[in-house]
Amino acid sequence: MSLSERADKERSLQHGANIADACRKCQIGYERRHNVYGEGNPCADLLLVGEGPGETEDLMGRPFVGRAGQLLEKMLESIGFAREDVYICNTVKCRPTSPGERGPKNRAPDPTEMANCRPYLDEQIEIIRPRVILALGAPAAKSFLGRDFQITKQRGCWYTGPHGIDLMVTFHPAYVLRQTGGELTQVKRLVWNDLKAVRDKLQEPPKQPPAPEITQAELF
Ligand code: URA
């Protein structure tokens, strides 16, 4: 990819980020500190899509910078990627919260919030055009594959995402962090298998677009 193509993608993503920053389609748009649009390599082969910003992400304006982010970086390292190699974003760009005893607490985004935010995610996919999308956790998976998606039964397979992009679903790193003992070992093994499948897919030669049909008259 040429430097000017990369610069174009960067500019387009920055434009998208500015529009998302001005968005107030949902109540959470008024409550958040930062719009956490996404970050990373605009020409990435691998796009990671999480659920939504948590407290640390809301504070910093960057995706996956809390504990789940630290684990995500280790997961990436295990298949030979640095954070800077990939692009990381979420299904919703504002932190979804509900009232808690000690202030707002994280919650999963609701279907309306996901639908309102979807154009920003679609635009990111359109600009980056990754070879593989890795959806982290059930809300991200459902946003691509429908509300009936069951992560425990249906993760770890290849699906076709937007624009025909290969899509894999794995457990969210925050879910991994909540496991202990034997469950932790089992979940880590499953995530590791999913990550290896992603690595292997990215080592395959890129899919060629179908050759245009040539009519007899155009042959010579
Ligand atoms: N969890 C997510 O789904 N996204 C983040 O950015 C951080 C934690």
mmCIF file of C-alpha atoms and ligand atoms in Angstrom:
data_model
loop_
_atom_site.group_PDB
_atom_site.id
_atom_site.type_symbol
_atom_site.label_atom_id
_atom_site.label_comp_id
_atom_site.label_asym_id
_atom_site.label_seq_id
_atom_site.Cartn_x
_atom_site.Cartn_y
_atom_site.Cartn_z
ATOM 1 C CA MET A 1 0.000 0.000 0.000
ATOM 2 C CA SER A 2 1.425 3.380 -0.992
ATOM 3 C CA LEU A 3 2.032 6.196 1.470
ATOM 4 C CA SER A 4 -0.677 8.277 -0.164
ATOM 5 C CA GLU A 5 -3.242 5.451 0.145
ATOM 6 C CA ARG A 6 -2.374 5.160 3.819
ATOM 7 C CA ALA A 7 -2.677 8.917 4.270
ATOM 8 C CA ASP A 8 -6.092 8.855 2.527
ATOM 9 C CA LYS A 9 -7.311 6.148 4.876
ATOM 10 C CA GLU A 10 -5.983 8.068 7.874
ATOM 11 C CA ARG A 11 -7.781 11.200 6.722
ATOM 12 C CA SER A 12 -11.035 9.310 6.145
ATOM 13 C CA LEU A 13 -10.842 7.710 9.586
ATOM 14 C CA GLN A 14 -10.150 11.085 11.194
ATOM 15 C CA HIS A 15 -13.184 12.498 9.391
ATOM 16 C CA GLY A 16 -15.288 9.588 10.662
ATOM 17 C CA ALA A 17 -13.975 10.145 14.180
ATOM 18 C CA ASN A 18 -14.965 13.828 14.052
ATOM 19 C CA ILE A 19 -18.485 12.949 12.956
ATOM 20 C CA ALA A 20 -18.833 10.263 15.635
ATOM 21 C CA ASP A 21 -17.547 12.741 18.216
ATOM 22 C CA ALA A 22 -20.405 15.112 17.420
ATOM 23 C CA CYS A 23 -22.997 12.299 17.578
ATOM 24 C CA ARG A 24 -25.709 12.498 20.229
ATOM 25 C CA LYS A 25 -28.125 9.870 18.869
ATOM 26 C CA CYS A 26 -28.160 8.035 22.221
ATOM 27 C CA GLN A 27 -28.354 9.162 25.827
ATOM 28 C CA ILE A 28 -24.881 7.682 26.420
ATOM 29 C CA GLY A 29 -23.571 10.247 23.940
ATOM 30 C CA TYR A 30 -24.398 12.921 26.519
ATOM 31 C CA GLU A 31 -22.972 10.964 29.455
ATOM 32 C CA ARG A 32 -19.594 9.832 28.128
ATOM 33 C CA ARG A 33 -16.343 11.716 28.603
ATOM 34 C CA HIS A 34 -14.833 10.699 25.257
ATOM 35 C CA ASN A 35 -16.102 9.206 22.075
ATOM 36 C CA VAL A 36 -13.833 6.161 21.671
ATOM 37 C CA TYR A 37 -13.803 5.843 17.899
ATOM 38 C CA GLY A 38 -10.930 3.388 17.452
ATOM 39 C CA GLU A 39 -7.226 3.362 16.706
ATOM 40 C CA GLY A 40 -4.475 1.492 14.960
ATOM 41 C CA ASN A 41 -3.123 0.733 11.547
ATOM 42 C CA PRO A 42 -5.479 2.169 8.894
ATOM 43 C CA CYS A 43 -4.218 -0.487 6.462
ATOM 44 C CA ALA A 44 -4.528 -3.372 8.920
ATOM 45 C CA ASP A 45 -5.253 -6.891 7.691
ATOM 46 C CA LEU A 46 -6.886 -7.600 11.041
ATOM 47 C CA LEU A 47 -9.707 -5.558 12.569
ATOM 48 C CA LEU A 48 -10.703 -6.263 16.160
ATOM 49 C CA VAL A 49 -14.205 -5.270 17.226
ATOM 50 C CA GLY A 50 -15.060 -5.230 20.928
ATOM 51 C CA GLU A 51 -18.231 -4.405 22.784
ATOM 52 C CA GLY A 52 -17.956 -0.816 23.938
ATOM 53 C CA PRO A 53 -15.621 1.409 25.930
ATOM 54 C CA GLY A 54 -15.256 0.798 29.658
ATOM 55 C CA GLU A 55 -14.320 3.325 32.318
ATOM 56 C CA THR A 56 -10.608 3.571 31.457
ATOM 57 C CA GLU A 57 -11.330 3.785 27.733
ATOM 58 C CA ASP A 58 -13.912 6.526 28.346
ATOM 59 C CA LEU A 59 -11.356 8.434 30.381
ATOM 60 C CA MET A 60 -8.528 8.054 27.873
ATOM 61 C CA GLY A 61 -10.536 8.164 24.629
ATOM 62 C CA ARG A 62 -8.795 4.992 23.433
ATOM 63 C CA PRO A 63 -10.134 1.445 23.004
ATOM 64 C CA PHE A 64 -8.919 -1.479 25.095
ATOM 65 C CA VAL A 65 -6.511 0.328 27.402
ATOM 66 C CA GLY A 66 -7.720 -1.190 30.691
ATOM 67 C CA ARG A 67 -7.122 -4.703 32.032
ATOM 68 C CA ALA A 68 -8.971 -6.336 29.148
ATOM 69 C CA GLY A 69 -6.750 -4.337 26.792
ATOM 70 C CA GLN A 70 -3.601 -5.658 28.441
ATOM 71 C CA LEU A 71 -4.812 -9.205 27.926
ATOM 72 C CA LEU A 72 -5.825 -8.390 24.358
ATOM 73 C CA GLU A 73 -2.269 -7.223 23.654
ATOM 74 C CA LYS A 74 -0.913 -10.526 25.019
ATOM 75 C CA MET A 75 -3.400 -12.435 22.867
ATOM 76 C CA LEU A 76 -2.208 -10.521 19.816
ATOM 77 C CA GLU A 77 1.447 -11.084 20.707
ATOM 78 C CA SER A 78 0.790 -14.820 20.892
ATOM 79 C CA ILE A 79 0.063 -14.803 17.141
ATOM 80 C CA GLY A 80 2.867 -12.417 16.269
ATOM 81 C CA PHE A 81 0.981 -9.108 16.161
ATOM 82 C CA ALA A 82 1.686 -5.887 17.999
ATOM 83 C CA ARG A 83 -1.176 -3.559 18.877
ATOM 84 C CA GLU A 84 0.086 -1.108 16.243
ATOM 85 C CA ASP A 85 -0.267 -3.732 13.490
ATOM 86 C CA VAL A 86 -4.041 -4.058 13.836
ATOM 87 C CA TYR A 87 -7.000 -1.696 14.077
ATOM 88 C CA ILE A 88 -9.068 -1.847 17.269
ATOM 89 C CA CYS A 89 -12.575 -0.488 17.727
ATOM 90 C CA ASN A 90 -15.922 -1.303 19.301
ATOM 91 C CA THR A 91 -19.534 -1.852 18.247
ATOM 92 C CA VAL A 92 -20.440 1.317 20.147
ATOM 93 C CA LYS A 93 -18.189 4.312 20.526
ATOM 94 C CA CYS A 94 -19.622 5.717 23.766
ATOM 95 C CA ARG A 95 -19.397 3.989 27.139
ATOM 96 C CA PRO A 96 -22.724 2.319 28.010
ATOM 97 C CA THR A 97 -23.409 2.660 31.727
ATOM 98 C CA SER A 98 -26.156 2.079 34.242
ATOM 99 C CA PRO A 99 -26.393 3.687 37.673
ATOM 100 C CA GLY A 100 -24.426 1.832 40.362
ATOM 101 C CA GLU A 101 -23.987 2.348 44.092
ATOM 102 C CA ARG A 102 -20.520 3.777 43.547
ATOM 103 C CA GLY A 103 -21.247 5.704 40.373
ATOM 104 C CA PRO A 104 -21.959 4.589 36.799
ATOM 105 C CA LYS A 105 -21.120 0.967 36.019
ATOM 106 C CA ASN A 106 -20.431 -0.676 32.680
ATOM 107 C CA ARG A 107 -23.185 -2.535 30.892
ATOM 108 C CA ALA A 108 -23.542 -4.167 27.480
ATOM 109 C CA PRO A 109 -24.773 -1.840 24.717
ATOM 110 C CA ASP A 110 -28.476 -2.236 23.929
ATOM 111 C CA PRO A 111 -29.742 -3.044 20.400
ATOM 112 C CA THR A 112 -30.763 0.585 19.724
ATOM 113 C CA GLU A 113 -27.327 1.886 20.721
ATOM 114 C CA MET A 114 -25.686 -0.727 18.505
ATOM 115 C CA ALA A 115 -27.936 0.182 15.581
ATOM 116 C CA ASN A 116 -27.329 3.919 16.066
ATOM 117 C CA CYS A 117 -23.576 3.386 16.136
ATOM 118 C CA ARG A 118 -23.457 0.866 13.299
ATOM 119 C CA PRO A 119 -22.824 3.405 10.500
ATOM 120 C CA TYR A 120 -19.565 4.433 12.202
ATOM 121 C CA LEU A 121 -18.405 0.817 12.397
ATOM 122 C CA ASP A 122 -19.480 0.156 8.803
ATOM 123 C CA GLU A 123 -17.518 3.158 7.656
ATOM 124 C CA GLN A 124 -14.405 1.970 9.512
ATOM 125 C CA ILE A 125 -14.684 -1.432 7.816
ATOM 126 C CA GLU A 126 -15.220 0.238 4.444
ATOM 127 C CA ILE A 127 -12.122 2.420 4.862
ATOM 128 C CA ILE A 128 -9.776 -0.170 6.358
ATOM 129 C CA ARG A 129 -11.003 -3.142 4.293
ATOM 130 C CA PRO A 130 -9.265 -5.692 6.555
ATOM 131 C CA ARG A 131 -8.810 -9.294 5.450
ATOM 132 C CA VAL A 132 -10.144 -10.622 8.743
ATOM 133 C CA ILE A 133 -12.537 -9.250 11.379
ATOM 134 C CA LEU A 134 -12.238 -10.724 14.868
ATOM 135 C CA ALA A 135 -15.371 -10.048 16.921
ATOM 136 C CA LEU A 136 -14.649 -10.100 20.645
ATOM 137 C CA GLY A 137 -17.553 -11.307 22.749
ATOM 138 C CA ALA A 138 -21.258 -11.850 22.234
ATOM 139 C CA PRO A 139 -22.440 -8.254 21.587
ATOM 140 C CA ALA A 140 -19.861 -7.773 18.815
ATOM 141 C CA ALA A 141 -20.722 -11.182 17.355
ATOM 142 C CA LYS A 142 -24.449 -10.422 17.457
ATOM 143 C CA SER A 143 -23.923 -7.097 15.744
ATOM 144 C CA PHE A 144 -22.550 -9.002 12.726
ATOM 145 C CA LEU A 145 -24.362 -12.317 12.897
ATOM 146 C CA GLY A 146 -27.733 -11.564 14.445
ATOM 147 C CA ARG A 147 -29.294 -11.595 17.867
ATOM 148 C CA ASP A 148 -29.561 -15.394 18.068
ATOM 149 C CA PHE A 149 -25.808 -15.905 17.941
ATOM 150 C CA GLN A 150 -24.669 -18.082 20.850
ATOM 151 C CA ILE A 151 -21.021 -17.508 21.595
ATOM 152 C CA THR A 152 -20.418 -20.687 23.570
ATOM 153 C CA LYS A 153 -21.760 -22.858 20.731
ATOM 154 C CA GLN A 154 -20.913 -20.843 17.640
ATOM 155 C CA ARG A 155 -17.550 -19.166 18.221
ATOM 156 C CA GLY A 156 -14.417 -20.473 16.587
ATOM 157 C CA CYS A 157 -15.855 -20.919 13.060
ATOM 158 C CA TRP A 158 -15.449 -18.788 9.989
ATOM 159 C CA TYR A 159 -18.347 -16.563 8.981
ATOM 160 C CA THR A 160 -18.738 -14.100 6.162
ATOM 161 C CA GLY A 161 -18.815 -10.521 7.422
ATOM 162 C CA PRO A 162 -19.483 -7.220 5.643
ATOM 163 C CA HIS A 163 -18.044 -6.997 2.096
ATOM 164 C CA GLY A 164 -17.392 -10.760 2.192
ATOM 165 C CA ILE A 165 -14.643 -10.295 4.794
ATOM 166 C CA ASP A 166 -13.750 -13.435 6.788
ATOM 167 C CA LEU A 167 -15.140 -13.102 10.292
ATOM 168 C CA MET A 168 -14.155 -15.047 13.407
ATOM 169 C CA VAL A 169 -15.717 -14.752 16.852
ATOM 170 C CA THR A 170 -13.872 -15.421 20.077
ATOM 171 C CA PHE A 171 -14.431 -14.771 23.755
ATOM 172 C CA HIS A 172 -13.989 -11.232 25.009
ATOM 173 C CA PRO A 173 -10.770 -10.772 27.016
ATOM 174 C CA ALA A 174 -12.834 -9.380 29.930
ATOM 175 C CA TYR A 175 -14.737 -12.698 29.988
ATOM 176 C CA VAL A 176 -11.429 -14.587 30.040
ATOM 177 C CA LEU A 177 -10.307 -12.445 32.987
ATOM 178 C CA ARG A 178 -13.419 -13.417 34.949
ATOM 179 C CA GLN A 179 -12.682 -17.177 34.698
ATOM 180 C CA THR A 180 -10.754 -19.144 37.318
ATOM 181 C CA GLY A 181 -9.274 -22.625 37.711
ATOM 182 C CA GLY A 182 -10.214 -25.245 35.154
ATOM 183 C CA GLU A 183 -12.650 -22.912 33.338
ATOM 184 C CA LEU A 184 -9.858 -20.431 32.814
ATOM 185 C CA THR A 185 -7.605 -23.083 31.287
ATOM 186 C CA GLN A 186 -10.410 -24.284 29.031
ATOM 187 C CA VAL A 187 -11.418 -20.802 27.856
ATOM 188 C CA LYS A 188 -7.780 -19.861 27.219
ATOM 189 C CA ARG A 189 -7.365 -22.998 25.106
ATOM 190 C CA LEU A 190 -10.443 -22.127 23.034
ATOM 191 C CA VAL A 191 -9.285 -18.534 22.518
ATOM 192 C CA TRP A 192 -5.841 -19.785 21.533
ATOM 193 C CA ASN A 193 -7.395 -22.071 18.884
ATOM 194 C CA ASP A 194 -9.419 -19.140 17.515
ATOM 195 C CA LEU A 195 -6.340 -16.917 17.399
ATOM 196 C CA LYS A 196 -4.324 -19.588 15.593
ATOM 197 C CA ALA A 197 -7.104 -19.885 13.015
ATOM 198 C CA VAL A 198 -6.908 -16.105 12.490
ATOM 199 C CA ARG A 199 -3.133 -16.262 12.121
ATOM 200 C CA ASP A 200 -3.395 -19.121 9.617
ATOM 201 C CA LYS A 201 -6.099 -17.322 7.620
ATOM 202 C CA LEU A 202 -3.880 -14.252 7.363
ATOM 203 C CA GLN A 203 -1.026 -16.407 6.094
ATOM 204 C CA GLU A 204 -3.147 -17.605 3.174
ATOM 205 C CA PRO A 205 -2.719 -15.685 -0.083
ATOM 206 C CA PRO A 206 -5.228 -12.811 -0.274
ATOM 207 C CA LYS A 207 -8.515 -13.618 -2.038
ATOM 208 C CA GLN A 208 -8.443 -12.467 -5.641
ATOM 209 C CA PRO A 209 -11.457 -10.511 -6.860
ATOM 210 C CA PRO A 210 -13.207 -12.528 -9.646
ATOM 211 C CA ALA A 211 -11.746 -11.752 -13.076
ATOM 212 C CA PRO A 212 -14.130 -9.704 -15.222
ATOM 213 C CA GLU A 213 -15.815 -11.749 -17.946
ATOM 214 C CA ILE A 214 -14.314 -11.164 -21.367
ATOM 215 C CA THR A 215 -16.640 -11.346 -24.310
ATOM 216 C CA GLN A 216 -15.549 -12.876 -27.613
ATOM 217 C CA ALA A 217 -15.517 -9.431 -29.245
ATOM 218 C CA GLU A 218 -13.038 -8.058 -26.678
ATOM 219 C CA LEU A 219 -10.485 -10.874 -27.048
ATOM 220 C CA PHE A 220 -8.259 -9.247 -29.693
HETATM 221 N N1 URA B 1 -14.066 -3.764 26.467
HETATM 222 C C1 URA B 1 -14.482 -3.507 25.207
HETATM 223 O O1 URA B 1 -15.315 -4.210 24.658
HETATM 224 N N2 URA B 1 -13.942 -2.489 24.575
HETATM 225 C C2 URA B 1 -13.021 -1.704 25.106
HETATM 226 O O2 URA B 1 -12.585 -0.779 24.437
HETATM 227 C C3 URA B 1 -12.605 -1.996 26.411
HETATM 228 C C4 URA B 1 -13.139 -3.024 27.077
#
